[in-house]
Structure formats: structure tokens, C-alpha cells
Coordinates of C-alpha atoms in Angstrom, one line a residue:
Chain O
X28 CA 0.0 0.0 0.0
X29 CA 2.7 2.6 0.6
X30 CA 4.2 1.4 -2.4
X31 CA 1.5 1.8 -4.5
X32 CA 0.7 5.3 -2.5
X33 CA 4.4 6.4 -3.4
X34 CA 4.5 5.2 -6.8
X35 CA 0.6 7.6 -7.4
X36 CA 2.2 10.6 -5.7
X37 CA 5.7 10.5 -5.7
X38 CA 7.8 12.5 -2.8
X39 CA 9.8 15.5 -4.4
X40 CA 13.8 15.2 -4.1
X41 CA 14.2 18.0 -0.6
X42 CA 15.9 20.7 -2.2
X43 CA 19.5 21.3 -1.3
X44 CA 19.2 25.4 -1.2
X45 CA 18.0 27.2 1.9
X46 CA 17.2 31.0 3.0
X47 CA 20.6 31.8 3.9
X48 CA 22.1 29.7 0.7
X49 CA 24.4 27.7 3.3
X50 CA 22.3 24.1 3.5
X51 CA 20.3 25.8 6.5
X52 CA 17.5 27.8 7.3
X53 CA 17.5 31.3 8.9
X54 CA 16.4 30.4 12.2
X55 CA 18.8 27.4 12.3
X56 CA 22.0 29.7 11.5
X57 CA 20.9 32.5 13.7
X58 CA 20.4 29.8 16.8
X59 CA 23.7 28.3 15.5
X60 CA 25.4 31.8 15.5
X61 CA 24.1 32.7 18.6
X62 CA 25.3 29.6 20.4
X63 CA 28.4 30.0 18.7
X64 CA 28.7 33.9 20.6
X65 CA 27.3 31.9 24.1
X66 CA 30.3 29.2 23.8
X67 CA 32.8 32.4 23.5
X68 CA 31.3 34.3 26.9
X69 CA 31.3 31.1 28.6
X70 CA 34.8 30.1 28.2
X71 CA 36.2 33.9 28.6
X72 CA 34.4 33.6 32.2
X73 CA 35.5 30.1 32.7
X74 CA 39.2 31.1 32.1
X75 CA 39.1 34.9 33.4
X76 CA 36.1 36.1 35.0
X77 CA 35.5 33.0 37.3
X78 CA 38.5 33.5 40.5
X79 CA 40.8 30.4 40.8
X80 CA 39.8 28.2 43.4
X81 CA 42.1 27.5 46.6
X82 CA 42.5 24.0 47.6
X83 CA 42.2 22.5 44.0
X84 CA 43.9 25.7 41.7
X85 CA 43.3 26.0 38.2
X86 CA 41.8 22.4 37.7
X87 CA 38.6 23.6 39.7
X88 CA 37.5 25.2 36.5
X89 CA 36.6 21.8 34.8
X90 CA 33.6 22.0 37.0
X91 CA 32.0 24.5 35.4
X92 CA 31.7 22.6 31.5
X93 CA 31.3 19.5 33.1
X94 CA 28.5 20.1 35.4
X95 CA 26.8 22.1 32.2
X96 CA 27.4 18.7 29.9
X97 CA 25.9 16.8 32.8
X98 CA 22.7 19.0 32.7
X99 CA 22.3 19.2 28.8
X100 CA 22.7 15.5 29.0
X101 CA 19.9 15.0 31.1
X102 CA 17.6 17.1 29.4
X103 CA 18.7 15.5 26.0
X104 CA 17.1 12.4 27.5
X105 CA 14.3 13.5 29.2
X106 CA 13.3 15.0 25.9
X107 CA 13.6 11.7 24.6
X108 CA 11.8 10.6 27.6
X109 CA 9.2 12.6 26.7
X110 CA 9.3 11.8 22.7
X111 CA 8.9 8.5 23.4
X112 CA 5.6 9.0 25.4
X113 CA 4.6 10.9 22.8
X114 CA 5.2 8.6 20.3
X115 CA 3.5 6.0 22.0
X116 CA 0.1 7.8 22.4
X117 CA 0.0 9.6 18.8
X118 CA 2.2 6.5 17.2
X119 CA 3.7 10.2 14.9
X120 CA 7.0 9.1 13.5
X121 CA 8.2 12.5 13.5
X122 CA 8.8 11.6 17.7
X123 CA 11.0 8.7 17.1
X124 CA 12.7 10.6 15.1
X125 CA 13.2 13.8 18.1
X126 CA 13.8 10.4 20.5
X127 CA 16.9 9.3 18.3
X128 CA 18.7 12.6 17.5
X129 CA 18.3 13.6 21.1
X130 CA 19.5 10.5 22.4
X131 CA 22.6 10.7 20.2
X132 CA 23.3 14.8 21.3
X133 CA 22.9 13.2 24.7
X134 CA 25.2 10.5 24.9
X135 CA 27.8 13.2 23.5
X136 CA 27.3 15.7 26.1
X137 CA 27.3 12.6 28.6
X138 CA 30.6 11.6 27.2
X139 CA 31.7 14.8 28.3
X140 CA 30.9 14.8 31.2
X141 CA 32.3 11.5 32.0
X142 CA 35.7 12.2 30.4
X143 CA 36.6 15.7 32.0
X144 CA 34.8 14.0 35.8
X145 CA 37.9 12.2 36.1
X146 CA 40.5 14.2 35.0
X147 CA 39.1 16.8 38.2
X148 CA 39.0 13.5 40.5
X149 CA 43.0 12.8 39.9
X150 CA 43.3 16.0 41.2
X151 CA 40.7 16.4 44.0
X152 CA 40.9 12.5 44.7
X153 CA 44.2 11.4 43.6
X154 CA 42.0 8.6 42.0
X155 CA 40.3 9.2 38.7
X156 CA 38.0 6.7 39.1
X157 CA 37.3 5.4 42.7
X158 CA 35.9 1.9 42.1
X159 CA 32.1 0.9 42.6
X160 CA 31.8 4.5 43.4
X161 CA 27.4 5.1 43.1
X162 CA 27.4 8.3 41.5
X163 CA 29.9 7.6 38.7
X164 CA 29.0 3.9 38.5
X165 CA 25.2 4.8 37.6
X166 CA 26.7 7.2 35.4
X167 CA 28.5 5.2 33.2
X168 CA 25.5 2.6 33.4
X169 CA 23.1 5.4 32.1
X170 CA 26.1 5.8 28.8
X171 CA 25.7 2.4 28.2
X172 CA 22.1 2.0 28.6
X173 CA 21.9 5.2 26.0
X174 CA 24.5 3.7 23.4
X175 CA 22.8 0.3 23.7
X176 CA 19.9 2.3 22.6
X177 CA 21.6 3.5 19.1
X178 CA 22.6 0.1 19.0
X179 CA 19.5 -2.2 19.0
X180 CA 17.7 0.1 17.2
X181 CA 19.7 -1.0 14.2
X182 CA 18.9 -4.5 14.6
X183 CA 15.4 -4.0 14.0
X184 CA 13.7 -3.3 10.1
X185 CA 10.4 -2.4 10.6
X186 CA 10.4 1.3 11.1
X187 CA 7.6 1.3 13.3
X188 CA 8.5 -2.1 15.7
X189 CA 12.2 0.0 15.8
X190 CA 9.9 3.4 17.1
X191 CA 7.6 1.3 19.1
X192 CA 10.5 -0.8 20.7
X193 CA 12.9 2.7 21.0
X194 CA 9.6 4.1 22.4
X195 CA 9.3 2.1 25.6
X196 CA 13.4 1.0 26.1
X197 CA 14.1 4.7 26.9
X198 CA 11.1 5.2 29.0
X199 CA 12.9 2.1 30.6
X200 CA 16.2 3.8 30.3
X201 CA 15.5 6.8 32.2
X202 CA 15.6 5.6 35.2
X203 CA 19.6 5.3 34.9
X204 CA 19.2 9.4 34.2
X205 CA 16.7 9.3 37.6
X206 CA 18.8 7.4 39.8
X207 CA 22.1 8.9 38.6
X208 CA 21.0 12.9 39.1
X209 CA 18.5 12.5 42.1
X210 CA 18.5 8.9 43.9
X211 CA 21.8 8.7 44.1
X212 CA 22.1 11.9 46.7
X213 CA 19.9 9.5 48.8
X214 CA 23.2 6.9 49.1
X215 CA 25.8 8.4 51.2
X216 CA 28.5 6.7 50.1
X217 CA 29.5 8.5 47.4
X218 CA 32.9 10.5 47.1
X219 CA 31.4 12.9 44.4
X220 CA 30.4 16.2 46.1
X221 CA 26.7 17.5 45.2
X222 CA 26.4 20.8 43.3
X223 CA 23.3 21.6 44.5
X224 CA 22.4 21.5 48.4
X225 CA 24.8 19.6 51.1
X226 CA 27.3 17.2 49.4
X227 CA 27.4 13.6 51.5
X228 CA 29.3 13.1 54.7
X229 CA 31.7 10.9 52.0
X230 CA 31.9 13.7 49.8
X231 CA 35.6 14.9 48.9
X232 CA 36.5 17.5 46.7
X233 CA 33.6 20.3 47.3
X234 CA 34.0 24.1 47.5
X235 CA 32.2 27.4 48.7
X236 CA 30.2 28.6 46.0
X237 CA 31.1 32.4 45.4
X238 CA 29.0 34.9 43.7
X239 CA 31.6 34.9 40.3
X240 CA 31.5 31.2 40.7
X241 CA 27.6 30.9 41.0
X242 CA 27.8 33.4 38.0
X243 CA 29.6 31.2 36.0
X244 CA 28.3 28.0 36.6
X245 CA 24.5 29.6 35.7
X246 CA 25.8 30.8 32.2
X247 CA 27.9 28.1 31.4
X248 CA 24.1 26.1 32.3
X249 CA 22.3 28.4 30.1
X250 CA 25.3 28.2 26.9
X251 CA 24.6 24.0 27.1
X252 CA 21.1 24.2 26.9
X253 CA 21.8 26.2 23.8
X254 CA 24.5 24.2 22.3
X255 CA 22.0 20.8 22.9
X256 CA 19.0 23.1 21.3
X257 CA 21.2 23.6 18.6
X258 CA 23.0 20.3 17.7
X259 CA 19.4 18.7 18.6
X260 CA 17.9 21.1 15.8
X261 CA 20.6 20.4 12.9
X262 CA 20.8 16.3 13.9
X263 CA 16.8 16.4 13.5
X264 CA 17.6 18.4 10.2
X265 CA 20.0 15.4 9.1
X266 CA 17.3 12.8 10.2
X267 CA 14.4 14.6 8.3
X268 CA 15.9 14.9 5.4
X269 CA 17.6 11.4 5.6
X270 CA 13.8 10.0 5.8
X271 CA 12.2 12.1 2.6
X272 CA 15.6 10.4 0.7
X273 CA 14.6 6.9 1.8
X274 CA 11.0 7.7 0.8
X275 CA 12.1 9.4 -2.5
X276 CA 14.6 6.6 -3.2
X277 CA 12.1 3.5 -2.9
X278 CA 9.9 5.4 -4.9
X279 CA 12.6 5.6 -7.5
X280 CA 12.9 2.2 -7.2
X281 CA 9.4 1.0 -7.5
X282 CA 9.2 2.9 -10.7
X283 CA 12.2 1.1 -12.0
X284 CA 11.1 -1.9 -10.7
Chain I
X10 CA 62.1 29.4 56.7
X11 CA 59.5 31.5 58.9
X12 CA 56.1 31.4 59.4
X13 CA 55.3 34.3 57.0
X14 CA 56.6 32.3 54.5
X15 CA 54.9 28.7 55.6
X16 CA 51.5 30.7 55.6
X17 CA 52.0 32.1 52.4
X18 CA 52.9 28.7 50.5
X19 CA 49.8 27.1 52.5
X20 CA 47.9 29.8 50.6
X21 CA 48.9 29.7 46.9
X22 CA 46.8 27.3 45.0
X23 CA 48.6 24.6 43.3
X24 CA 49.2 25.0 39.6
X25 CA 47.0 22.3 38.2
X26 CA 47.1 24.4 34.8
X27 CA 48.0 20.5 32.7
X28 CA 44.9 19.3 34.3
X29 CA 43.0 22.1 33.0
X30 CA 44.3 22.3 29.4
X31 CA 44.0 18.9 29.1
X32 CA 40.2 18.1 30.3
X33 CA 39.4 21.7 27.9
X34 CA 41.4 19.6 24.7
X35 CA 39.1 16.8 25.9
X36 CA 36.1 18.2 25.9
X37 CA 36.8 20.2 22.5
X38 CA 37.9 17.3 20.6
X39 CA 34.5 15.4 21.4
X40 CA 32.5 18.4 20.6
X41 CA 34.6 18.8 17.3
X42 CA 34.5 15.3 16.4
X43 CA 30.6 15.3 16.9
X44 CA 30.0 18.4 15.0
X45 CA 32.2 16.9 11.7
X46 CA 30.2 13.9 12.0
X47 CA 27.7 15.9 11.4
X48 CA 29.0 18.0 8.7
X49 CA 30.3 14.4 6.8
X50 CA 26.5 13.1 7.2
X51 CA 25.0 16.2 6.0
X52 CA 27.0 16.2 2.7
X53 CA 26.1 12.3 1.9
X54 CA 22.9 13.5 2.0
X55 CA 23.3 16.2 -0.2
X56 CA 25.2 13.8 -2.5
X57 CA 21.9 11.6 -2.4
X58 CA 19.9 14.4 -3.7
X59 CA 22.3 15.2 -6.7
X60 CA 22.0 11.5 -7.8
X61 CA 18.1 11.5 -7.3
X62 CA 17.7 14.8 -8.7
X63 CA 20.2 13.1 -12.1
X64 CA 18.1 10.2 -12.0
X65 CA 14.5 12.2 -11.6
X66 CA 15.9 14.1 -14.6
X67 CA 16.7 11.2 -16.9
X68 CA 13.5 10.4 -16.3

């Protein structure tokens, strides 16, 4: 039936000119410019406007893109979260497709934030990785659960079993993202310091929160949220147009056929 | 050495500049290495639309 349906109204070849003549649309380069200036102002007060820090020196500074890449993270998968619910109620493929490209942004900002983590905790901990650790253990079991997720979804054909299945595994999924972020403050074993509110009695490596640091910290939040908006936007872009191709190629097919 | 001095080195931070550099390199090289993976997919795709767009034209 979607053969036949292709073959009476065949989908148009997406045209590879845009508004601004670059292969994007206006709103997509001004966000993408914009970020762009963000990224800029964020490392200028990373590097010169936030003071240096007194116990840990320089190396303190880390903190500031890897808490942000932490955050963006977990709102790239809670929007998948929420895609997936979505998908599962209207059954729109347009949401699987939001799911994927914002797990994928996600697992890169996660990847962040596990790599520059324990380059600090050398420093701070003289341990990069204290083993069994809760908070980084559920961390690195939340990037696995997510690049499973990219992984499995290639072993399925049907498009819509792959949404359906991608659908419920990260509803499943999430709950690494819960218990890494918020149940995790509830063990009090954990060496990692909390950013926000009273770090654990175990806690090592945490620091008075001054008002250049706090100031930091907030816009190096808000320039994350922007950079996620924006690779989320041009990776949904890619998958859009990726899906008209597949459409527009089996309908060149089934002609030649 | 007095206590002036003792105080004073107790004070200065230690230079953990490598540390720094290197989590910053880190961090760029992912973010670089994600954005030209998108740039490499982005221009398959526009190679796919010259072909169909050859191909919708010998038709």
C-alpha cells in the first residue's frame, strides 16, 4: 500500500538550497550563530572572570563545563523521555525521530561529562575513578544503557516495531538518568560532592560557591542548553531529510522496478 | 624558613594548569569530532539528492 501510495504521488527530491544559501535555514543559523557567541562568553568567564579556586587551583575550573554537559545530557534524554511517550500515544513518527537525534546529542554531552569528571577527581581525589563509586557507576551505566539504545535500534527493520521498541526502552532507560541525578544523593556513600544543596558526609573535593563562581556556573548552564538546542535542531535536520531520501529513493525504485 | 613564608605557600593554590588544558582539549575534541560527524553526514545527504535529482531528470 505505501508502495502503491508512493509510486501515485511520488515524494519531491528535498531541495538542497536554503534561506541563507548555506544548506540551512535562517532560524537554524541565527540559533547556530548565537550559540556559537554563548560558547565564547562562557569560556572567557570560565578562564578569566571566574576567580581560581584555593584547595584544587586552576583544575577547579573543569567543574563549570562538566556540570553544564551533565545537565544538557539529562535534558537531552528526558526530551527523549518525553518523545517517546509521545510517540507511544500519537504513534507520529516525527517523535522517534526527536527520540533518536536527542538521544545521540545526549550520549555526546554525557561523554563529556564522564571524560573531564575524572581528569578533576586525579586532582581532588588522587583517583580518577574510585571503584564501585554510586554516582559515577550509575553514570557510566546510564552511557551504556543510552548507546545500547543507538545500537538495538539497528537490529530492528520495521520502522515502526524499531519506534515502538525505542519508544518504551528509553522510557525504561530513564531511570539510569533518575537514579544517577537525584536517587543517588539519597546513598551516602558516594565520594562525588553534590552541586546543588549539602554534598554527602563521604563527599571529597567540594567548594564554597562564590558569587563569580555561582555566575559562572549559571551561564555556562544556560550556553549548554543552547548548544543541545542547537546540535538537537541540525541532527533532526540530518534525520528529516535522511527519511524524505529513503522515501524518494524507494519510490525511484518501485518505478524502475 | 618563617612562618610568614609557611603561611603564604599554604595559601597559593597549586598549579593544576595541565589538568585544566587537558580536560578543555578533551572536551573540544569530542564536541569537534561530533559536529564533523555531522557535517560528513549532511554532505552524503546532499550527494543523495544530486543523484536522485540526475536520475528524476533522466526520467
Amino acid at each position: 500500500m505505501a508502495t502503491q501510495a508512493s509510486l501515485d504521488n511520488p515524494p519531491q527530491v528535498p531541495s538542497q538550497t536554503s534561506s541563507t544559501g548555506r544548506g540551512f535555514p535562517t532560524g537554524l543559523a541565527v540559533l547556530t550563530g548565537f550559540t556559537g557567541v554563548m560558547l565564547l562568553a562562557a569560556s572567557y568567564m570560565v578562564f578569566v572572570y571566574a576567580p581560581m579556586e584555593r584547595t584544587l587551583g586552576n583544575v577547579q575550573r573543569i567543574f563549570y563545563f562538566h556540570v553544564a554537559s551533565a545537565w544538557a545530557g539529562a535534558l537531552a534524554f528526558l526530551v527523549a523521555l518525553v518523545a517517546g511517550i509521545v510517540f507511544l500515544i500519537n504513534g507520529k513518527m516525527q517523535w522517534d525521530r526527536v527520540g533518536k537525534s536527542s538521544v545521540e546529542v545526549g550520549l555526546m554531552l554525557l561523554t563529556i561529562t564522564l571524560t573531564s569528571g575524572p581528569i578533576w577527581g586525579q586532582y581532588a581525589w588522587g583517583n580518577p575513578w574510585p571503584a564501585w563509586d554510586p554516582k559515577l557507576t550509575s553514570a557510566a551505566v546510564t552511557w551504556l544503557s543510552y548507546a545500547a539504545y543507538l545500537m538495538l535500534r539497528q537490529g530492528i527493520d520495521d520502522p515502526r516495531r524499531r519506534a515502538r521498541f525505542a519508544a518504551i526502552y528509553v522510557i525504561i532507560a530513564f531511570t539510569s538518568v533518575i537514579f544517577t541525578y537525584v536517587g543517588v544523593r539519597f546513598v551516602e556513600q558516594t565520594i562525588h560532592p553534590h552541586v546543588v544543596g549539602p554534598s554527602a558526609s563521604t563527599g571529597e573535593g567540594d567548594f564554597g560557591v562564590s558569587a563569580r563562581i555561582g555566575q559562572t556556573l549559571g551561564f555556562s548552564l544556560l550556553t549548554f542548553t543552547a548548544v543541545y538546542a542547537t546540535l538537537l535542531a541540525h541532527r533532526l535536520r540530518l534525520e528529516n531529510l535522511s527519511e524524505r531520501i529513503k522515501q524518494v529513493k524507494s519510490a525511484v525504485l518501485a518505478r524502475q522496478g | 624558613m618563617d612562618l610568614a613564608t609557611l603561611l603564604q605557600q599554604a595559601q597559593t593554590p597549586p598549579d593544576t594548569t595541565d589538568g585544566l588544558i587537558l580536560a578543555y582539549v578533551v572536551i573540544g575534541v569530542i564536541g569537534v569530532a561530533y559536529v564533523i560527524s555531522l557535517i560528513l553526514r549532511a554532505n552524503n545527504l546532499r550527494k543523495d539528492i544530486r543523484v536522485l535529482s540526475q536520475i528524476k531528470g533522466d526520467e
